[in-house]
Amino acid sequence: MAAFPQTPYFIGLNEPVGREVAFTGLEVEGTVPAEVRGSFYRAVPDPAFPPKFADDHTLSADGMVSRLSINPDGSADFAMKFVQTARHQAETELGRARFGKYRNPYTDDADVQGVDRTVANTTPVWHAGKLLMAKEDGLPYRVDPRTLETIGSYDFGGALKSETMTAHVRVDPATGEMFFYGYEADGLASAKVAYCVVGADGALKSEQWFDAPYCAMMHDFAISENYALFPIYPTTSDLDRLIAGGEHWHHQPELDSWLGVMPRYGDVSEIKWFKGPKGVFCYHMMNAWEDADGLLHFDQCLSNTNAFAFIREPSGIQMQPWEIQGGLTRWTVDPKGPAGDVSESLIGPPGDFPVIPAAKQGRPYSTGFMLTMNPDRQGPPVFGGPVMAMFDMLVRLDGLDGAQPQITQALPMQPGWCYSEPLHVPSTEHEGWLMTFVDHQTGENTFEHFAWVLEAGAIANGPVASIRIPTRLRPQVHGWWVSQAQLDAAE
């Protein structure tokens, strides 16, 4: 492999892997529960070639999709392949990077102008029997869920008009519908947002466009039983800056944040914009739900700035990672009243990658899980990921349907160990299971990797099964669990 820049985005756990693998009969310690049968799909940014610019970062890397299969007999297999995007194919053709800065086509080689430049590296999305690899800067790519072969760019049979689709969709547990949006829907630095509803059969039912207060990075959103919620945080884009060869995103701490709320089957003209605090940012939401009084609660992993240094620093914001403040934060609004300010309360620790049972999506819920930092860690965290420090404690929160949730269980890691985003697997007998990939640094630049299965009601007991992955891995962004029954039905 050609030499990569020795910057934080390409060393340590972030060192590119750049190869496709397939393994069968993985080593399993313990017993994988009988209910855990299916596939854990992961989206991993992994650059095939050194970047065109040395200051490139994680978000620009090629999409790699992996599949950990838990077979009917309890054995496990693992495979990993590049998503064959138009961009990846164009660079493979010449054996070098041809695309420039993140979401800035004005920095690309002249001969790839107009080529679809998404890398499909953020979330594997499963809906209506299809597996899509999504990234918010373009359309997703459809991937064969068994072979991981790329089928092609996906636009719902030509029905989708937006140029983009979020990597964070929401699937309603009662209707089976998928809700999503695309921001910068008609081009770079645009404030246009497309709000879409897909039927349980996979057909696009509606696509409505509206104007956000400004062009913002809208990484995630939420639905409740009756509403769709669109958070706007002041990480912004500017077309003149892009044309001049600058960065797609700058963070503007002087700007207000906003929460757009509309009836989820309504018209976009019904959106109400509730004002939030200045300068804050959130990448991921835990849930949105309505209480008995009709108030709408929006639970999010909120920080006082953008957590990514490669966004803060070009904006002139010089902060150390430990100076970033925040926590699981609840914004409450009255969706039937006039638009005003959000009411804010802190309900959980700082951290990210929240997860709840899929059956509670958009509904009142009592239990959630998230990753955070172990306050009693003896030594530095594992170096890696887009913020250069990996999470090393998994926590369970209870009482989320009330005003004062509590951490009721935690599973801290020993030094040198860290987590990737957990997923929830339902159970018919108890609260279900959590699956997560974990990394263990064994030397200066040596690592081992495992997939853990934990009982959701007893995470403090540690894994009931640990599956060794016999290859070097990069940190994942997001994952998706697909049961064996779903896979069989799709086939």
XYZ file of C-alpha atoms in Angstrom:
491
model
C 0.000 0.000 0.000
C 1.296 3.483 -0.849
C 2.332 5.729 2.023
C -0.424 7.609 3.818
C 0.136 10.915 5.619
C 1.277 10.323 9.179
C -1.508 12.457 10.584
C -3.939 11.356 13.309
C -6.481 10.248 10.688
C -4.182 7.571 9.243
C -2.220 6.153 12.194
C -2.952 3.875 15.147
C -6.436 2.393 15.058
C -7.114 4.770 12.136
C -4.454 3.126 9.957
C -6.081 2.141 6.618
C -6.716 -1.558 6.041
C -7.449 -1.376 2.319
C -8.166 -5.031 1.675
C -11.200 -7.237 1.253
C -11.418 -10.402 3.363
C -13.649 -13.406 4.005
C -13.446 -15.841 6.935
C -15.619 -18.761 8.023
C -15.780 -20.654 11.292
C -14.618 -17.828 13.553
C -13.392 -18.536 17.069
C -16.273 -18.092 19.540
C -15.758 -17.885 23.299
C -18.969 -18.589 25.201
C -22.269 -19.302 23.458
C -24.112 -16.993 21.100
C -27.767 -16.949 22.253
C -30.193 -18.775 19.989
C -32.127 -15.548 19.377
C -29.036 -13.892 17.911
C -29.130 -15.300 14.399
C -28.607 -13.037 11.427
C -26.071 -10.460 10.256
C -24.387 -7.436 11.807
C -23.532 -5.038 8.961
C -20.937 -2.320 9.507
C -20.028 0.787 7.515
C -16.332 1.604 7.777
C -14.508 4.489 6.071
C -11.321 2.960 4.647
C -9.340 4.813 1.951
C -8.093 2.651 -0.881
C -5.431 5.248 -1.799
C -3.549 8.014 -0.010
C -5.559 11.241 -0.194
C -4.947 13.986 -2.736
C -4.402 16.437 0.128
C -2.403 15.527 3.234
C -4.899 17.227 5.556
C -7.735 14.896 4.521
C -9.742 13.076 7.212
C -11.982 10.122 8.021
C -15.172 11.338 6.378
C -13.626 11.225 2.883
C -12.533 7.581 3.000
C -13.995 4.915 0.712
C -16.955 2.964 2.013
C -16.190 -0.544 3.219
C -19.125 -2.785 4.126
C -18.614 -5.751 6.412
C -20.900 -8.560 7.509
C -20.624 -10.649 10.638
C -22.955 -13.601 10.087
C -24.289 -15.598 13.014
C -25.392 -18.802 11.324
C -28.334 -21.031 12.359
C -25.947 -23.453 14.093
C -24.356 -20.649 16.137
C -21.130 -20.499 14.131
C -19.875 -17.166 12.807
C -18.440 -15.891 9.511
C -17.026 -12.503 8.554
C -16.567 -10.743 5.205
C -15.590 -7.223 4.176
C -15.693 -5.499 0.764
C -15.335 -2.058 -0.740
C -18.525 -0.426 -1.938
C -17.961 -0.066 -5.684
C -19.042 3.542 -5.952
C -18.354 5.505 -9.123
C -15.701 7.383 -7.164
C -13.954 4.229 -5.963
C -13.963 2.796 -9.473
C -12.583 6.011 -10.969
C -9.697 6.038 -8.517
C -9.021 2.302 -8.859
C -8.786 2.811 -12.616
C -5.657 4.966 -12.192
C -4.508 3.619 -8.831
C -4.538 6.983 -7.057
C -6.786 9.580 -5.464
C -8.523 11.851 -7.970
C -11.072 13.507 -5.696
C -10.071 16.336 -3.417
C -11.423 17.825 -0.230
C -14.477 16.581 1.606
C -17.630 17.595 -0.285
C -15.769 20.078 -2.473
C -15.770 19.064 -6.156
C -13.869 22.261 -7.030
C -10.758 20.528 -5.651
C -11.127 17.367 -7.775
C -9.069 16.443 -10.825
C -10.548 17.972 -13.972
C -11.198 14.590 -15.597
C -13.534 13.410 -12.821
C -15.710 16.514 -12.711
C -19.318 15.346 -12.758
C -18.564 11.843 -11.445
C -20.699 10.849 -8.438
C -18.284 11.555 -5.577
C -20.120 10.003 -2.603
C -18.193 7.265 -0.793
C -21.197 5.486 0.822
C -19.303 5.030 4.088
C -21.607 5.953 6.974
C -24.573 3.624 7.624
C -25.837 0.289 6.303
C -29.618 0.764 6.039
C -31.988 -2.218 5.857
C -35.551 -1.693 4.667
C -38.056 -3.642 2.569
C -35.549 -6.425 1.958
C -32.843 -4.141 0.579
C -29.446 -3.222 2.013
C -28.277 0.315 1.238
C -24.916 1.869 2.091
C -25.644 5.512 2.780
C -23.751 8.748 3.231
C -25.473 12.095 3.461
C -23.597 13.785 0.598
C -25.275 11.751 -2.162
C -27.566 8.868 -2.986
C -27.009 5.490 -1.306
C -25.585 2.431 -3.028
C -27.477 -0.838 -2.940
C -25.430 -3.865 -1.827
C -26.260 -7.571 -1.969
C -26.830 -8.537 1.683
C -25.292 -11.995 1.256
C -22.342 -11.471 -1.087
C -21.701 -7.775 -0.303
C -21.370 -7.165 -4.042
C -22.388 -3.653 -5.078
C -25.567 -3.485 -7.169
C -25.455 0.252 -7.898
C -26.600 3.729 -6.939
C -30.161 3.696 -5.611
C -32.883 6.314 -6.184
C -36.068 4.308 -5.461
C -36.616 3.439 -9.087
C -36.089 7.007 -10.267
C -38.721 8.393 -7.888
C -36.354 10.303 -5.596
C -35.565 13.804 -6.890
C -33.300 14.930 -4.052
C -29.582 14.715 -4.866
C -28.902 13.472 -1.342
C -30.265 11.073 1.279
C -29.363 11.008 4.934
C -27.477 8.078 6.422
C -29.818 8.254 9.442
C -33.252 7.003 8.499
C -36.011 6.184 10.974
C -38.247 3.117 10.595
C -41.619 3.186 12.339
C -42.137 -0.050 14.315
C -45.914 -0.103 13.788
C -46.245 0.823 10.111
C -42.900 -0.418 8.758
C -42.500 2.900 6.923
C -39.079 4.486 6.512
C -38.727 8.233 7.073
C -35.705 10.118 5.779
C -34.564 13.445 4.419
C -31.853 14.856 2.200
C -30.203 18.202 2.894
C -28.410 20.302 0.280
C -31.058 18.555 -1.772
C -30.495 20.576 -4.943
C -26.764 21.243 -4.709
C -23.798 22.474 -2.723
C -24.442 24.892 0.158
C -28.194 24.921 -0.529
C -30.680 25.334 2.319
C -33.165 23.044 0.528
C -34.235 19.923 2.444
C -36.270 17.031 1.003
C -38.495 15.184 3.480
C -39.464 11.684 2.337
C -41.673 8.797 3.420
C -41.164 5.269 2.071
C -43.850 2.612 2.422
C -43.238 -0.751 4.076
C -43.047 -2.148 0.530
C -40.035 0.049 -0.269
C -41.851 2.460 -2.604
C -41.334 6.196 -2.164
C -44.721 7.554 -1.058
C -43.946 11.263 -0.716
C -41.154 13.793 -1.181
C -41.624 17.376 0.009
C -39.058 20.159 -0.024
C -38.617 23.024 2.418
C -36.057 25.698 3.298
C -33.980 25.295 6.454
C -33.026 28.470 8.375
C -29.554 28.142 6.837
C -27.432 25.455 5.167
C -26.364 23.255 8.048
C -24.864 19.823 8.569
C -28.027 17.818 9.309
C -26.480 14.500 10.232
C -29.459 12.949 12.027
C -33.119 13.609 12.782
C -36.012 11.973 14.634
C -39.659 10.999 14.402
C -42.286 10.611 17.088
C -45.602 8.869 16.645
C -47.138 12.003 15.126
C -44.287 14.349 14.220
C -41.064 14.662 12.244
C -38.264 16.679 13.866
C -35.455 18.435 11.976
C -32.639 19.827 14.165
C -30.448 22.596 12.748
C -27.057 23.291 14.344
C -24.622 26.016 13.216
C -22.093 23.969 11.278
C -22.589 25.700 7.954
C -21.517 25.682 4.321
C -20.800 28.534 1.905
C -20.604 28.244 -1.888
C -18.029 31.020 -2.318
C -15.763 29.268 0.179
C -16.079 26.018 -1.775
C -15.336 27.685 -5.105
C -12.203 29.169 -3.534
C -11.072 25.653 -2.589
C -12.025 25.868 1.085
C -13.623 23.468 3.503
C -17.247 22.418 3.151
C -18.011 22.972 6.843
C -17.259 25.776 9.289
C -18.772 25.977 12.753
C -20.338 29.332 13.673
C -20.801 29.553 17.466
C -22.614 32.870 17.217
C -25.597 31.347 15.368
C -28.762 30.013 16.975
C -29.742 26.364 16.683
C -33.274 25.405 15.636
C -35.699 22.512 15.877
C -38.184 22.182 13.032
C -41.357 20.265 13.945
C -44.141 19.195 11.565
C -46.875 16.548 11.510
C -45.107 13.589 10.027
C -47.859 13.042 7.426
C -48.511 16.772 7.079
C -47.392 19.439 4.651
C -43.987 21.092 4.997
C -45.779 24.453 5.167
C -46.810 23.372 8.689
C -43.227 23.331 10.030
C -42.716 25.356 13.208
C -39.174 26.468 14.036
C -38.351 26.419 17.747
C -35.172 28.268 18.722
C -32.390 26.502 20.592
C -29.134 27.720 22.185
C -26.314 29.281 20.185
C -23.295 27.365 18.968
C -24.282 23.835 19.993
C -23.991 20.683 17.908
C -25.235 17.089 17.969
C -24.403 14.176 15.681
C -26.863 11.567 16.983
C -30.280 11.444 18.637
C -31.557 8.768 20.991
C -35.300 9.228 20.410
C -38.249 11.615 20.166
C -41.559 10.978 21.912
C -44.807 12.542 23.052
C -45.995 12.436 26.644
C -49.524 12.198 28.000
C -49.872 15.992 27.980
C -48.966 16.207 24.286
C -45.505 17.705 24.866
C -42.792 16.592 22.450
C -39.434 15.491 23.873
C -36.280 15.272 21.754
C -33.332 13.407 23.351
C -29.922 14.066 21.792
C -26.175 13.783 22.441
C -25.533 17.539 22.523
C -22.182 19.350 22.788
C -21.221 23.015 23.128
C -19.415 22.875 19.759
C -18.781 20.517 16.855
C -16.845 17.513 18.162
C -14.694 17.142 15.035
C -11.390 19.023 15.086
C -11.245 19.094 11.265
C -14.407 21.222 11.369
C -13.581 23.356 14.416
C -10.031 24.295 13.495
C -10.675 25.659 9.964
C -13.417 27.708 11.654
C -10.838 29.292 13.957
C -12.022 27.377 17.034
C -9.035 26.026 18.945
C -10.206 23.634 21.670
C -8.766 20.534 23.260
C -11.029 17.451 23.267
C -11.433 17.613 27.049
C -12.714 21.189 26.766
C -15.820 20.034 24.878
C -18.793 20.014 27.224
C -22.192 18.412 26.858
C -24.334 15.407 27.612
C -27.514 13.580 26.734
C -29.866 16.550 26.502
C -33.647 16.822 26.227
C -35.345 19.601 24.280
C -39.060 19.872 25.013
C -41.590 21.823 22.932
C -45.354 22.072 22.623
C -45.997 21.111 18.982
C -49.558 22.458 19.124
C -48.594 25.813 20.591
C -46.801 28.778 19.027
C -43.143 28.413 18.048
C -40.843 29.758 20.744
C -37.699 28.646 22.553
C -36.984 25.022 23.370
C -36.974 23.995 27.024
C -33.681 22.229 27.767
C -32.657 19.739 30.461
C -29.618 17.520 30.943
C -30.690 13.873 31.316
C -27.512 11.815 30.788
C -23.724 11.768 30.501
C -21.540 13.121 27.698
C -21.042 10.570 24.951
C -22.542 9.343 21.708
C -23.901 6.366 19.735
C -27.217 6.063 21.586
C -29.359 2.991 20.936
C -32.864 1.899 21.930
C -34.969 -1.138 21.007
C -36.395 -0.667 17.516
C -39.898 -1.258 18.876
C -39.605 1.990 20.877
C -38.684 4.202 17.916
C -40.707 7.418 18.216
C -42.594 6.142 21.277
C -42.319 6.761 25.025
C -39.428 4.631 26.265
C -37.815 3.887 29.583
C -34.449 2.361 28.652
C -31.583 3.392 26.404
C -27.884 2.684 25.985
C -24.955 4.858 24.913
C -21.179 5.060 24.886
C -19.212 7.411 27.106
C -15.769 7.792 28.697
C -14.798 5.850 31.798
C -14.188 8.491 34.510
C -11.981 6.049 36.433
C -9.753 5.134 33.493
C -6.143 4.409 34.453
C -4.352 5.904 31.446
C -5.225 7.536 28.142
C -8.084 6.278 25.936
C -7.346 4.308 22.782
C -6.317 6.696 20.011
C -8.641 6.444 17.018
C -11.844 7.467 15.318
C -12.686 10.925 13.961
C -12.240 12.606 17.364
C -8.971 10.709 18.110
C -10.274 9.132 21.326
C -12.384 5.980 21.424
C -15.201 5.441 23.917
C -14.387 2.994 26.714
C -17.605 2.664 28.725
C -21.074 1.379 27.835
C -23.918 2.611 30.023
C -27.583 1.769 30.442
C -30.042 4.536 31.371
C -33.459 3.874 32.887
C -36.348 6.211 33.609
C -36.072 7.978 30.252
C -39.842 8.375 30.213
C -39.491 10.686 33.235
C -37.682 13.882 34.132
C -34.646 12.364 35.866
C -33.224 9.295 34.110
C -30.414 7.454 35.864
C -27.428 5.349 34.824
C -28.348 1.962 36.275
C -25.579 -0.190 34.794
C -22.178 0.358 33.231
C -19.498 -1.754 31.614
C -16.177 0.128 31.705
C -13.217 -1.123 29.714
C -9.731 -1.908 30.933
C -6.916 0.283 29.550
C -6.272 -0.376 25.881
C -9.848 -1.500 25.132
C -12.636 0.456 23.418
C -16.106 0.156 21.917
C -17.793 0.820 18.595
C -21.504 1.647 18.336
C -23.714 -1.057 19.934
C -26.828 -2.495 18.280
C -29.921 -3.932 19.947
C -31.237 -7.416 19.090
C -34.786 -8.110 20.344
C -35.779 -11.072 22.499
C -39.123 -12.730 23.158
C -38.152 -13.585 26.736
C -36.376 -10.516 28.172
C -35.039 -7.075 27.241
C -32.925 -8.363 24.390
C -29.246 -8.362 23.552
C -26.613 -5.806 22.640
C -23.965 -6.497 20.014
C -20.870 -4.365 19.653
C -17.433 -4.581 18.103
C -14.564 -3.935 20.499
C -10.895 -3.183 19.844
C -7.918 -4.072 22.026
C -4.543 -2.410 21.556
C -1.865 -5.004 22.265
C 1.217 -3.023 21.203
C 2.361 0.281 19.754
C 0.558 -0.434 16.481
C -0.998 -3.849 17.000
C -4.650 -4.550 17.724
C -7.061 -7.413 18.099
C -10.774 -7.174 17.444
C -13.860 -8.941 18.754
C -17.646 -8.858 18.467
C -19.364 -9.084 21.823
C -22.894 -10.189 22.682
C -24.256 -8.812 25.970
C -27.591 -9.277 27.710
C -29.326 -5.884 27.577
C -30.660 -6.310 31.107
C -27.268 -7.296 32.538
C -24.562 -5.422 30.632
C -22.432 -5.084 33.749
C -21.884 -8.848 33.661
C -19.865 -8.555 30.464
C -20.251 -10.536 27.254
C -22.036 -13.862 27.100
C -20.188 -14.513 23.836
C -17.053 -13.056 22.240
C -16.206 -13.644 18.583
C -12.644 -13.019 17.438
C -12.289 -11.214 14.091
C -8.980 -12.446 12.622
C -8.005 -9.338 10.642
C -7.076 -5.713 11.230
C -10.158 -3.459 11.434
C -10.720 0.267 11.282
C -13.322 1.904 13.571
C -16.827 1.642 12.203
C -19.167 4.588 11.870
C -22.541 2.829 12.143
C -24.040 -0.638 11.939
C -27.377 -2.396 11.405
C -28.650 -5.753 12.682
C -30.715 -7.864 10.263
C -32.282 -11.028 11.649
C -32.059 -14.358 9.850
C -35.829 -14.288 9.392
C -35.561 -10.941 7.598
C -32.742 -12.202 5.399
C -34.650 -15.367 4.526
C -37.796 -13.392 3.713
C -35.852 -11.057 1.439
C -34.294 -13.955 -0.435
